[in-house]
Amino acid sequence: MRLCPGGIHRIYDTKPDMAVYAKSISNGYAMSIIAGSSKVMESAQDTFISSTNWTERIGPVAAITTIKKYINNNVQDHLINMGEKVRNIWRTAAQRNN
């Protein structure tokens, strides 16, 4: 399983230098992930990284469970579909109101 579940950037073939996933990756539990290009991630080797919840396990377990559900339910397809519907509603409203 890849840690970068977003998939949307892969669907649109974009390659971000860095992506940050926060509480949404663990369904609201304290958890965040930073994923990035080799160049960006290698620069972190020269820094000190700490965490408030370093030893708690609920966040990582919630993240793994959320990622599995995201993948199994093709959430990225749903998000794209909903985004297109909202965009169409806004376009229609804009055209109607000049």
Coordinates of N, CA and C in Angstrom, one line a residue:
M1 N 0.8 -1.2 0.0 CA 0.0 0.0 0.0 C 0.9 1.2 0.0
R2 N 0.6 2.2 -0.8 CA 1.3 3.5 -0.9 C 0.8 4.4 0.2
L3 N 1.7 5.2 0.8 CA 1.2 6.2 1.8 C 0.5 7.4 1.2
C4 N 0.6 7.6 -0.1 CA 0.0 8.7 -0.7 C -1.3 8.3 -1.4
P5 N -2.4 8.3 -0.7 CA -3.6 7.7 -1.2 C -4.4 8.7 -2.1
G6 N -4.1 9.9 -2.2 CA -4.9 10.9 -2.9 C -5.3 10.5 -4.2
G7 N -4.4 10.0 -5.0 CA -4.7 9.6 -6.3 C -5.1 10.6 -7.3
I8 N -5.7 11.7 -6.8 CA -6.2 12.7 -7.7 C -5.1 13.3 -8.5
H9 N -3.9 13.6 -7.9 CA -2.8 14.2 -8.6 C -2.3 13.2 -9.7
R10 N -2.4 11.9 -9.4 CA -2.0 10.9 -10.4 C -3.0 10.9 -11.6
I11 N -4.3 11.0 -11.3 CA -5.3 11.0 -12.3 C -5.1 12.2 -13.3
Y12 N -4.7 13.4 -12.7 CA -4.5 14.6 -13.6 C -3.0 14.7 -14.0
D13 N -2.2 13.7 -13.7 CA -0.8 13.6 -14.1 C 0.0 14.8 -13.7
T14 N -0.2 15.3 -12.4 CA 0.6 16.3 -11.9 C 1.6 15.7 -10.9
K15 N 2.7 16.3 -10.7 CA 3.7 15.8 -9.8 C 4.1 16.9 -8.8
P16 N 3.4 17.0 -7.7 CA 3.7 18.0 -6.7 C 5.0 17.7 -6.1
D17 N 5.8 18.8 -5.7 CA 7.0 18.6 -5.0 C 6.7 18.1 -3.6
M18 N 5.6 18.5 -3.0 CA 5.2 18.1 -1.7 C 3.7 18.1 -1.6
A19 N 3.2 17.1 -0.8 CA 1.8 17.0 -0.5 C 1.7 16.7 1.0
V20 N 0.8 17.4 1.6 CA 0.6 17.3 3.1 C -0.9 16.8 3.3
Y21 N -1.0 15.7 4.0 CA -2.3 15.2 4.4 C -2.4 15.3 5.9
A22 N -3.4 15.9 6.4 CA -3.6 16.0 7.8 C -4.7 15.2 8.3
K23 N -5.6 15.7 9.2 CA -6.5 14.9 9.8 C -7.5 14.1 8.9
S24 N -7.7 14.5 7.7 CA -8.5 13.8 6.8 C -8.0 12.4 6.5
I25 N -6.7 12.3 6.5 CA -6.1 11.0 6.2 C -6.4 9.9 7.3
S26 N -6.8 10.4 8.5 CA -7.1 9.4 9.6 C -8.6 9.7 10.1
N27 N -9.4 10.2 9.3 CA -10.8 10.4 9.6 C -11.0 11.2 10.9
G28 N -10.2 12.3 11.0 CA -10.3 13.2 12.1 C -9.4 12.9 13.3
Y29 N -8.7 11.8 13.4 CA -7.8 11.5 14.4 C -6.5 12.2 14.2
A30 N -5.7 12.5 15.2 CA -4.5 13.2 15.1 C -3.5 12.4 14.3
M31 N -3.2 12.9 13.1 CA -2.3 12.2 12.2 C -2.0 13.1 11.0
S32 N -0.8 13.2 10.5 CA -0.5 13.9 9.3 C 0.6 13.2 8.6
I33 N 0.7 13.4 7.3 CA 1.7 12.7 6.5 C 2.2 13.8 5.5
I34 N 3.5 13.8 5.3 CA 4.1 14.7 4.3 C 4.8 13.7 3.3
A35 N 4.4 13.8 2.1 CA 4.9 13.0 1.0 C 5.5 14.0 0.0
G36 N 6.6 13.6 -0.6 CA 7.2 14.5 -1.6 C 8.2 13.9 -2.5
S37 N 8.7 14.7 -3.4 CA 9.8 14.2 -4.3 C 11.0 13.8 -3.5
S38 N 11.9 13.1 -4.1 CA 13.1 12.6 -3.5 C 13.9 13.8 -3.0
K39 N 14.0 14.9 -3.8 CA 14.8 16.0 -3.5 C 14.3 16.7 -2.2
V40 N 13.0 16.9 -2.2 CA 12.3 17.6 -1.0 C 12.5 16.7 0.2
M41 N 12.2 15.4 0.1 CA 12.2 14.5 1.2 C 13.6 14.3 1.8
E42 N 14.6 14.3 0.9 CA 16.0 14.1 1.3 C 16.5 15.3 2.1
S43 N 15.9 16.5 1.8 CA 16.4 17.7 2.6 C 15.9 17.6 4.1
A44 N 14.9 16.8 4.3 CA 14.4 16.7 5.7 C 15.4 15.9 6.5
Q45 N 16.3 15.2 5.9 CA 17.3 14.4 6.7 C 18.2 15.3 7.5
D46 N 18.3 16.5 7.2 CA 19.2 17.5 7.9 C 18.4 18.3 8.9
T47 N 17.2 17.9 9.2 CA 16.4 18.7 10.2 C 15.9 17.7 11.3
F48 N 15.4 18.4 12.3 CA 14.9 17.6 13.5 C 13.4 17.6 13.3
I49 N 12.8 16.4 13.3 CA 11.3 16.3 13.1 C 10.8 15.7 14.4
S50 N 9.8 16.3 15.0 CA 9.2 15.8 16.2 C 7.7 15.7 16.1
S51 N 7.0 15.2 17.0 CA 5.6 15.1 17.0 C 5.0 15.1 18.4
T52 N 3.9 15.8 18.5 CA 3.2 15.8 19.8 C 2.7 14.5 20.2
N53 N 2.2 13.7 19.2 CA 1.6 12.4 19.5 C 2.5 11.3 19.1
W54 N 3.8 11.4 19.2 CA 4.8 10.5 18.7 C 4.5 9.0 19.1
T55 N 4.0 8.8 20.3 CA 3.9 7.4 20.8 C 2.5 6.9 20.8
E56 N 1.5 7.7 20.4 CA 0.1 7.2 20.4 C -0.1 6.4 19.1
R57 N -1.0 5.4 19.2 CA -1.2 4.5 18.0 C -2.5 4.7 17.3
I58 N -3.4 5.4 17.9 CA -4.7 5.6 17.3 C -4.7 6.3 15.9
G59 N -3.9 7.3 15.8 CA -3.7 8.1 14.6 C -3.3 7.2 13.4
P60 N -2.1 6.5 13.6 CA -1.7 5.6 12.5 C -2.7 4.5 12.2
V61 N -3.3 3.9 13.1 CA -4.3 2.8 12.9 C -5.5 3.4 12.1
A62 N -5.9 4.6 12.6 CA -7.1 5.2 11.9 C -6.7 5.6 10.4
A63 N -5.4 6.0 10.2 CA -5.0 6.4 8.9 C -4.9 5.2 8.0
I64 N -4.4 4.1 8.5 CA -4.4 2.9 7.6 C -5.8 2.4 7.3
T65 N -6.7 2.4 8.2 CA -8.1 2.0 8.0 C -8.7 3.0 7.0
T66 N -8.5 4.3 7.2 CA -9.1 5.3 6.3 C -8.6 5.1 4.9
I67 N -7.3 4.9 4.7 CA -6.6 4.7 3.4 C -7.2 3.5 2.7
K68 N -7.4 2.4 3.4 CA -7.9 1.2 2.9 C -9.4 1.4 2.4
K69 N -10.1 2.1 3.2 CA -11.5 2.4 2.8 C -11.5 3.3 1.6
Y70 N -10.7 4.3 1.6 CA -10.5 5.3 0.4 C -10.3 4.5 -0.9
I71 N -9.3 3.6 -0.8 CA -9.0 2.8 -2.0 C -10.1 1.9 -2.4
N72 N -10.7 1.1 -1.4 CA -11.7 0.1 -1.7 C -13.0 0.8 -2.3
N73 N -13.3 2.0 -1.9 CA -14.5 2.7 -2.3 C -14.3 3.7 -3.4
N74 N -13.1 3.8 -4.0 CA -12.8 4.7 -5.1 C -13.2 6.1 -4.7
V75 N -12.8 6.6 -3.6 CA -13.2 7.9 -3.1 C -12.8 9.0 -4.0
Q76 N -11.6 8.9 -4.7 CA -11.2 9.9 -5.6 C -12.2 10.1 -6.7
D77 N -12.8 9.1 -7.2 CA -13.8 9.2 -8.3 C -15.0 10.0 -7.8
H78 N -15.4 9.7 -6.6 CA -16.6 10.4 -6.0 C -16.3 11.9 -5.8
L79 N -15.0 12.2 -5.3 CA -14.7 13.6 -5.1 C -14.6 14.3 -6.4
I80 N -14.1 13.7 -7.4 CA -14.1 14.4 -8.8 C -15.5 14.6 -9.3
N81 N -16.3 13.6 -9.1 CA -17.7 13.7 -9.6 C -18.4 14.8 -8.8
M82 N -18.3 14.9 -7.5 CA -19.0 16.0 -6.7 C -18.4 17.3 -7.1
G83 N -17.1 17.4 -7.3 CA -16.5 18.7 -7.7 C -17.0 19.2 -9.1
E84 N -17.2 18.2 -10.0 CA -17.7 18.6 -11.3 C -19.2 19.1 -11.2
K85 N -19.9 18.5 -10.3 CA -21.3 18.9 -10.1 C -21.4 20.3 -9.5
V86 N -20.5 20.6 -8.5 CA -20.5 21.9 -7.9 C -20.1 22.9 -9.0
R87 N -19.0 22.6 -9.7 CA -18.6 23.5 -10.8 C -19.7 23.9 -11.8
N88 N -20.4 22.8 -12.2 CA -21.5 23.1 -13.1 C -22.6 23.9 -12.5
I89 N -22.9 23.7 -11.2 CA -23.9 24.6 -10.5 C -23.5 26.0 -10.5
W90 N -22.2 26.2 -10.2 CA -21.7 27.6 -10.1 C -21.7 28.2 -11.5
R91 N -21.3 27.5 -12.6 CA -21.3 28.0 -13.9 C -22.7 28.4 -14.4
T92 N -23.7 27.5 -14.1 CA -25.1 27.8 -14.4 C -25.6 29.1 -13.7
A93 N -25.3 29.2 -12.4 CA -25.7 30.4 -11.6 C -25.0 31.6 -12.2
A94 N -23.7 31.5 -12.5 CA -23.0 32.7 -13.1 C -23.6 33.1 -14.4
Q95 N -23.9 32.2 -15.3 CA -24.5 32.5 -16.6 C -25.8 33.2 -16.4
R96 N -26.6 32.6 -15.5 CA -28.0 33.1 -15.3 C -28.0 34.5 -14.7
N97 N -26.9 34.9 -14.0 CA -26.8 36.2 -13.3 C -25.8 37.1 -13.9
N98 N -25.4 36.7 -15.1 CA -24.3 37.5 -15.8 C -23.1 37.8 -14.9

